[in-house]
Coordinates of C-alpha atoms in Angstrom, one line a residue:
X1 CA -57.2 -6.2 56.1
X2 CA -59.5 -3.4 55.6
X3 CA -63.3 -4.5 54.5
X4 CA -62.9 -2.5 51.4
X5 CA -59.8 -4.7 50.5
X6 CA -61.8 -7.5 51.1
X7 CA -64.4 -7.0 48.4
X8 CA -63.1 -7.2 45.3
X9 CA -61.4 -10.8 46.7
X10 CA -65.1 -11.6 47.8
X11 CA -66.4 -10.7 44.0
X12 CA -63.8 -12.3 41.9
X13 CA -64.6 -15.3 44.3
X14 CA -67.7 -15.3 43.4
X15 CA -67.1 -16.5 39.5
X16 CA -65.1 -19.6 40.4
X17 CA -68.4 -22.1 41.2
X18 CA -69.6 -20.8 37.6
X19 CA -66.4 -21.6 36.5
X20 CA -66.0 -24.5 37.9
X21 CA -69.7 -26.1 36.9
X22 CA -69.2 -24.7 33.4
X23 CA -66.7 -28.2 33.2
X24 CA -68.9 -30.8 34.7
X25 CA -69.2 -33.9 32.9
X26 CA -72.9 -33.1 31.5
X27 CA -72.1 -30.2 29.3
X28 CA -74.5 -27.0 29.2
X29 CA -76.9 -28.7 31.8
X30 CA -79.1 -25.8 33.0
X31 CA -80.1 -27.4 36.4
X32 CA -79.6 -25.5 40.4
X33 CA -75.8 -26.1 40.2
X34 CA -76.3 -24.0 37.0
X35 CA -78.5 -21.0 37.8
X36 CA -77.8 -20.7 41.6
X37 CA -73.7 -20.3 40.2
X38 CA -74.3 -18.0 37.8
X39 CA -76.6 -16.2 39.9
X40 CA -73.8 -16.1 42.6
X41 CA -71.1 -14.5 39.4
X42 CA -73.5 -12.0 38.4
X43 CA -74.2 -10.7 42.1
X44 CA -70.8 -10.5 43.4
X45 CA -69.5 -8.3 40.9
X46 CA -72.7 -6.1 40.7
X47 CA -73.0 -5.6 44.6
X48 CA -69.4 -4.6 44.5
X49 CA -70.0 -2.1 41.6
X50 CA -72.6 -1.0 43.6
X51 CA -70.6 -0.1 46.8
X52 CA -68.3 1.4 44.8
X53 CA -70.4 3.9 42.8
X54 CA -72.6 4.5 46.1
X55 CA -71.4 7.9 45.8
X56 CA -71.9 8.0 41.8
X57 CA -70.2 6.6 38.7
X58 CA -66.8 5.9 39.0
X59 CA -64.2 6.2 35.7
X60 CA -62.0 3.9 36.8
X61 CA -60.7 1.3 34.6
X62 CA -61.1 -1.5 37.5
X63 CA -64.7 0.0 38.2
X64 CA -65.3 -0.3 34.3
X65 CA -64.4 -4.0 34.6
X66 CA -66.4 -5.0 37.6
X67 CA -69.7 -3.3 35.8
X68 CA -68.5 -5.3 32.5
X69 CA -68.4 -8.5 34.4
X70 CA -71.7 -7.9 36.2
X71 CA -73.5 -7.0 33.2
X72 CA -71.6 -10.1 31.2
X73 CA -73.3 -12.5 33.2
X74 CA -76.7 -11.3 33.4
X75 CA -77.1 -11.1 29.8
X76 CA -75.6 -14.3 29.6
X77 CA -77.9 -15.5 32.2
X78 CA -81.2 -14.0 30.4
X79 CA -79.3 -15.6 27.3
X80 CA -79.4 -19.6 28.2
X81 CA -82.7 -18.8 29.8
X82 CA -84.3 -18.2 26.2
X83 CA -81.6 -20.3 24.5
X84 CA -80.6 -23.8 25.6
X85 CA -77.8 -24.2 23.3
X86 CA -76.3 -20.6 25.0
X87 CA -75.6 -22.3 28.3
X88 CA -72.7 -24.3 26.4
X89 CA -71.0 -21.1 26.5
X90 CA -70.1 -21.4 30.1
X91 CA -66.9 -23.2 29.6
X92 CA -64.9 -20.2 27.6
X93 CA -67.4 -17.3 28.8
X94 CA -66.8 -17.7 32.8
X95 CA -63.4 -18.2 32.7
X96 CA -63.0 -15.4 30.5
X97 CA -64.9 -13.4 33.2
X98 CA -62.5 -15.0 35.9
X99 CA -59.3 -13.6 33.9
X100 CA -61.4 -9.4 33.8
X101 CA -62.0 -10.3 37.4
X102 CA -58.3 -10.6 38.4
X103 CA -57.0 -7.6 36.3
X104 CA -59.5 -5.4 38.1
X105 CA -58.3 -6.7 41.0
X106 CA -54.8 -6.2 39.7
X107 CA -55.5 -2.4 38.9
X108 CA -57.9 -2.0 42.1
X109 CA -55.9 1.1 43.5
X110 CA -55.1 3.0 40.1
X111 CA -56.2 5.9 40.2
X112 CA -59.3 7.7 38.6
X113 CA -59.4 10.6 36.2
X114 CA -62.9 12.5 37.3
X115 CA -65.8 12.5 35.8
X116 CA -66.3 15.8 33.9
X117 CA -69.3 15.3 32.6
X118 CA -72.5 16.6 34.9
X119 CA -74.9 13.6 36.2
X120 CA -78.0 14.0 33.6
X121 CA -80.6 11.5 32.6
X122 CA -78.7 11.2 29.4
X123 CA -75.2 11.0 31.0
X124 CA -77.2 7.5 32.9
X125 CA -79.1 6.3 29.2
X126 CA -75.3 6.7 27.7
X127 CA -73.7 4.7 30.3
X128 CA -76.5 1.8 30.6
X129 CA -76.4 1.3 26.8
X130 CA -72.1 1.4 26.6
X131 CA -72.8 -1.1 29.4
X132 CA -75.1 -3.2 27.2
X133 CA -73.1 -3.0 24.3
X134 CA -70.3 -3.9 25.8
X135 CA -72.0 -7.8 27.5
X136 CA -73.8 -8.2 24.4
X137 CA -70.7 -7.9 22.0
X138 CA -68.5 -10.3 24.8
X139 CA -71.1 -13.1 24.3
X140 CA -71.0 -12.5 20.4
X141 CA -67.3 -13.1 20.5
X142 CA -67.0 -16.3 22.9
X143 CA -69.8 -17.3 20.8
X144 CA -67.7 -16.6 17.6
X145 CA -64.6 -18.1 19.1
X146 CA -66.3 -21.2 20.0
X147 CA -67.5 -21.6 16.4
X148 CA -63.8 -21.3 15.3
X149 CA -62.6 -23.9 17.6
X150 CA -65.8 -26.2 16.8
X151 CA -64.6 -25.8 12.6
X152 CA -60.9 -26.1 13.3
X153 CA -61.8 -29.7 15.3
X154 CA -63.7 -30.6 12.4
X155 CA -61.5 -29.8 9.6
X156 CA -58.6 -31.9 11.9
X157 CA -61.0 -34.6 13.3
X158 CA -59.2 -34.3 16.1
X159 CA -62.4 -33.0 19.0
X160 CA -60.9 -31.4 22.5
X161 CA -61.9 -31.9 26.3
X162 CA -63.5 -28.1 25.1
X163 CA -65.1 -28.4 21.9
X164 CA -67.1 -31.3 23.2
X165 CA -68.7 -29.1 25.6
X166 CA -69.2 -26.1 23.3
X167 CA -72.4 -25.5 21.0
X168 CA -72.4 -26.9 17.5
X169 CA -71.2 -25.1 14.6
X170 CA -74.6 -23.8 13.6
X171 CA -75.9 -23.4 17.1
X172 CA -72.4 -21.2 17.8
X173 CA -73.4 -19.2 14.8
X174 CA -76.8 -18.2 15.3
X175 CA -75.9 -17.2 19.3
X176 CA -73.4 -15.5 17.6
X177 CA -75.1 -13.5 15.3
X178 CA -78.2 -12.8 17.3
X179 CA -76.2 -11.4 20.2
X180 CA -74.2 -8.8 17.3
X181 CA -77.6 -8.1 15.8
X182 CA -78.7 -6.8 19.3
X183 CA -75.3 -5.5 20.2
X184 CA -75.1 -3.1 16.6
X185 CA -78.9 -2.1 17.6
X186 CA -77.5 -0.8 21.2
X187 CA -74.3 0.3 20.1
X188 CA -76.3 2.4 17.5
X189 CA -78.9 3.7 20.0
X190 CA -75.2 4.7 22.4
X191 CA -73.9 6.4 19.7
X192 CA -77.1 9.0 18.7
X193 CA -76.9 8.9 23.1
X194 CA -73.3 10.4 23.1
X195 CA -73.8 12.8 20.2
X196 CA -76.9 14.5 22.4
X197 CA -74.4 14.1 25.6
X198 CA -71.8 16.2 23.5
X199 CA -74.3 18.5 22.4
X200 CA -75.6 19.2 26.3
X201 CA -72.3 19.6 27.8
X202 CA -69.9 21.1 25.1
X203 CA -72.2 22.1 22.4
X204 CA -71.3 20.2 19.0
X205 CA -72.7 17.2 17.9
X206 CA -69.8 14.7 17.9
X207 CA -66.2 14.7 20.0
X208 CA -63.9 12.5 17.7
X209 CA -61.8 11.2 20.4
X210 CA -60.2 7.9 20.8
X211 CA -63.2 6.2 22.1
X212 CA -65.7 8.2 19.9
X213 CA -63.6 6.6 16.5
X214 CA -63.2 3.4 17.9
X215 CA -67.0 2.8 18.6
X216 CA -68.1 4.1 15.0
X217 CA -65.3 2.2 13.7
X218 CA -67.0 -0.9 15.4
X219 CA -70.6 -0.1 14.7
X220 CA -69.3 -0.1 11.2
X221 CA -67.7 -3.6 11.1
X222 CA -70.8 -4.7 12.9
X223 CA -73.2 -3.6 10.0
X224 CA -70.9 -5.1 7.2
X225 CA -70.6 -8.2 9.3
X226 CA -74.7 -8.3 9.5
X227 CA -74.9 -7.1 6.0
X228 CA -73.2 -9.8 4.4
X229 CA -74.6 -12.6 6.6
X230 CA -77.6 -11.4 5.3
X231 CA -76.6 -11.2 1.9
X232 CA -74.4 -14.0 1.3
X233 CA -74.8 -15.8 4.3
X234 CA -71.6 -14.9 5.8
X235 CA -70.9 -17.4 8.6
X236 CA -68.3 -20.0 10.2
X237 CA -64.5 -18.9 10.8
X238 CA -64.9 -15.5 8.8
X239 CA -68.3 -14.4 10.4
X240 CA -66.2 -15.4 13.5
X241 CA -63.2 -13.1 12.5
X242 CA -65.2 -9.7 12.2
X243 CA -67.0 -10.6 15.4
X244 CA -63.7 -11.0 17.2
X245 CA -62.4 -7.6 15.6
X246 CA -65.8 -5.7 16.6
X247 CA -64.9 -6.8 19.7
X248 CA -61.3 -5.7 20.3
X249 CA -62.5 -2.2 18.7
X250 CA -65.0 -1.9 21.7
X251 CA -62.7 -3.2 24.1
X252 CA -60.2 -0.3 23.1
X253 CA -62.5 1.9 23.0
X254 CA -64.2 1.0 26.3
X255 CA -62.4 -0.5 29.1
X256 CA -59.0 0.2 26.4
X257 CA -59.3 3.4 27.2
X258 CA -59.5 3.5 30.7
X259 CA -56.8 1.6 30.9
X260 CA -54.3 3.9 29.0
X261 CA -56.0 7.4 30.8
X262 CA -55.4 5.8 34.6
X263 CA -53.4 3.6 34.4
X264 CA -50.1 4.1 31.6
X265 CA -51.0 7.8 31.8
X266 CA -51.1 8.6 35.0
X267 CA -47.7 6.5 35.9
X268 CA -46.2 8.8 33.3
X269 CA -47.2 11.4 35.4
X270 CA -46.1 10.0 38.3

């Protein structure tokens, strides 16, 4: 087996200790085991991404997962760091990880539509903040999923094998909400980044395309979401509903969309 082939195993290996210590018996303990595993599933992935784009970026839609993953866990890293009650993430955020991991390995060998756009400093500012946007709004929703599943064991008394490791209700939200305050800020700042990017290469202001719509349809949930948690103190399994569906909207419209252009497309083609 060629080296190259061997890389992506290497990388999707290296999220299992993460996901693995992310179910010890002390929950959300932030000792060696802790950093030196999650330091191990943020490197694999981000050396790999790195080979791969040694000769620039790559559009791929396994490439876009690798970078996802990477950046995933270093902002969740930099996350527990600041926030102890973050770390008790671990248990739905690494496997969730492990699962992008084995579909890019899955569609390792699809093939790649080229990039069109030429390599500029704002073609790099647009990726790093799509990038950003796209770890900081996958923390928001484990951290809005775990909320849900902390309520629903309330309302039924009935506390899982899961829930017992997972932040509190009120510790779920505020991860939650702090991670889509910084995620609508970013997305925001990669929006006004792709409307100069349009006007350098094709000369408008704005390309409504599928991704185009799909992030200012989820910049737009994002500030109605903030909005009203603001306002009315919107919170708990409905907070946690918008979250989940700014999410999706950014997963269509960033790795989604990969998927369908090399991927479904291009075996149409075929």
């Amino acid at each position: 087996m060629p080296f190259s082939a061997v890389l992506p195993i290497l990388a999707a290996a290296a999220l299992v200790p993460a996901t693995l210590a992310a179910f010890r018996p002390v929950p959300g303990r932030r000792d060696w085991v802790f950093w030196s595993s999650i330091g191990v599933a943020a490197a694999g992935p981000a050396l790999l991404a790195l080979v791969l784009g040694d000769h620039g970026w790559r559009t791929g839609f396994a490439y876009a997962l690798w970078v996802s993953i990477a950046a995933t866990a270093a902002a969740f890293a930099a996350l527990a760091a600041w926030d102890r009650a973050a770390a008790r993430l671990a248990p739905l955020l690494l496997p969730y990880l492990l699962v992008l991991a084995v579909l890019a390995l899955a569609w390792g060998h699809a093939p790649e539509q080229p990039l069109r756009a030429a390599t500029s400093t704002w073609l790099w500012v647009h990726i790093a903040v799509a990038v950003a946007t796209y770890a900081l709004i996958g923390i928001a929703g484990v951290a809005a999923l775990a909320v849900a599943l902390q309520e629903s064991a309330l309302r039924w008394k009935r506390p899982t094998f899961l829930t017992r490791r997972l932040p509190a209700v009120a510790e779920g939200d505020r991860i939650a909400f702090g991670a889509l305050a910084a995620a609508t800020f970013v997305l925001g700042c990669g929006l006004v980044s792709g409307f100069v990017l349009d006007s350098l290469t094709l000369g408008r202001w704005i390309r409504l395309d599928h991704k185009t719509v799909l992030s200012i349809a989820a910049f737009l949930v994002l500030a109605v979401l903030l909005f009203a948690h603001a306002r009315w103190g919107t919170r708990g399994r409905r907070g946690a509903r918008l979250a989940l569906v700014a999410w999706l909207l950014l997963t269509l419209g960033y790795p989604g969309v990969k998927f369908v252009t090399d991927v479904v497309l291009a075996r149409v083609a075929a």
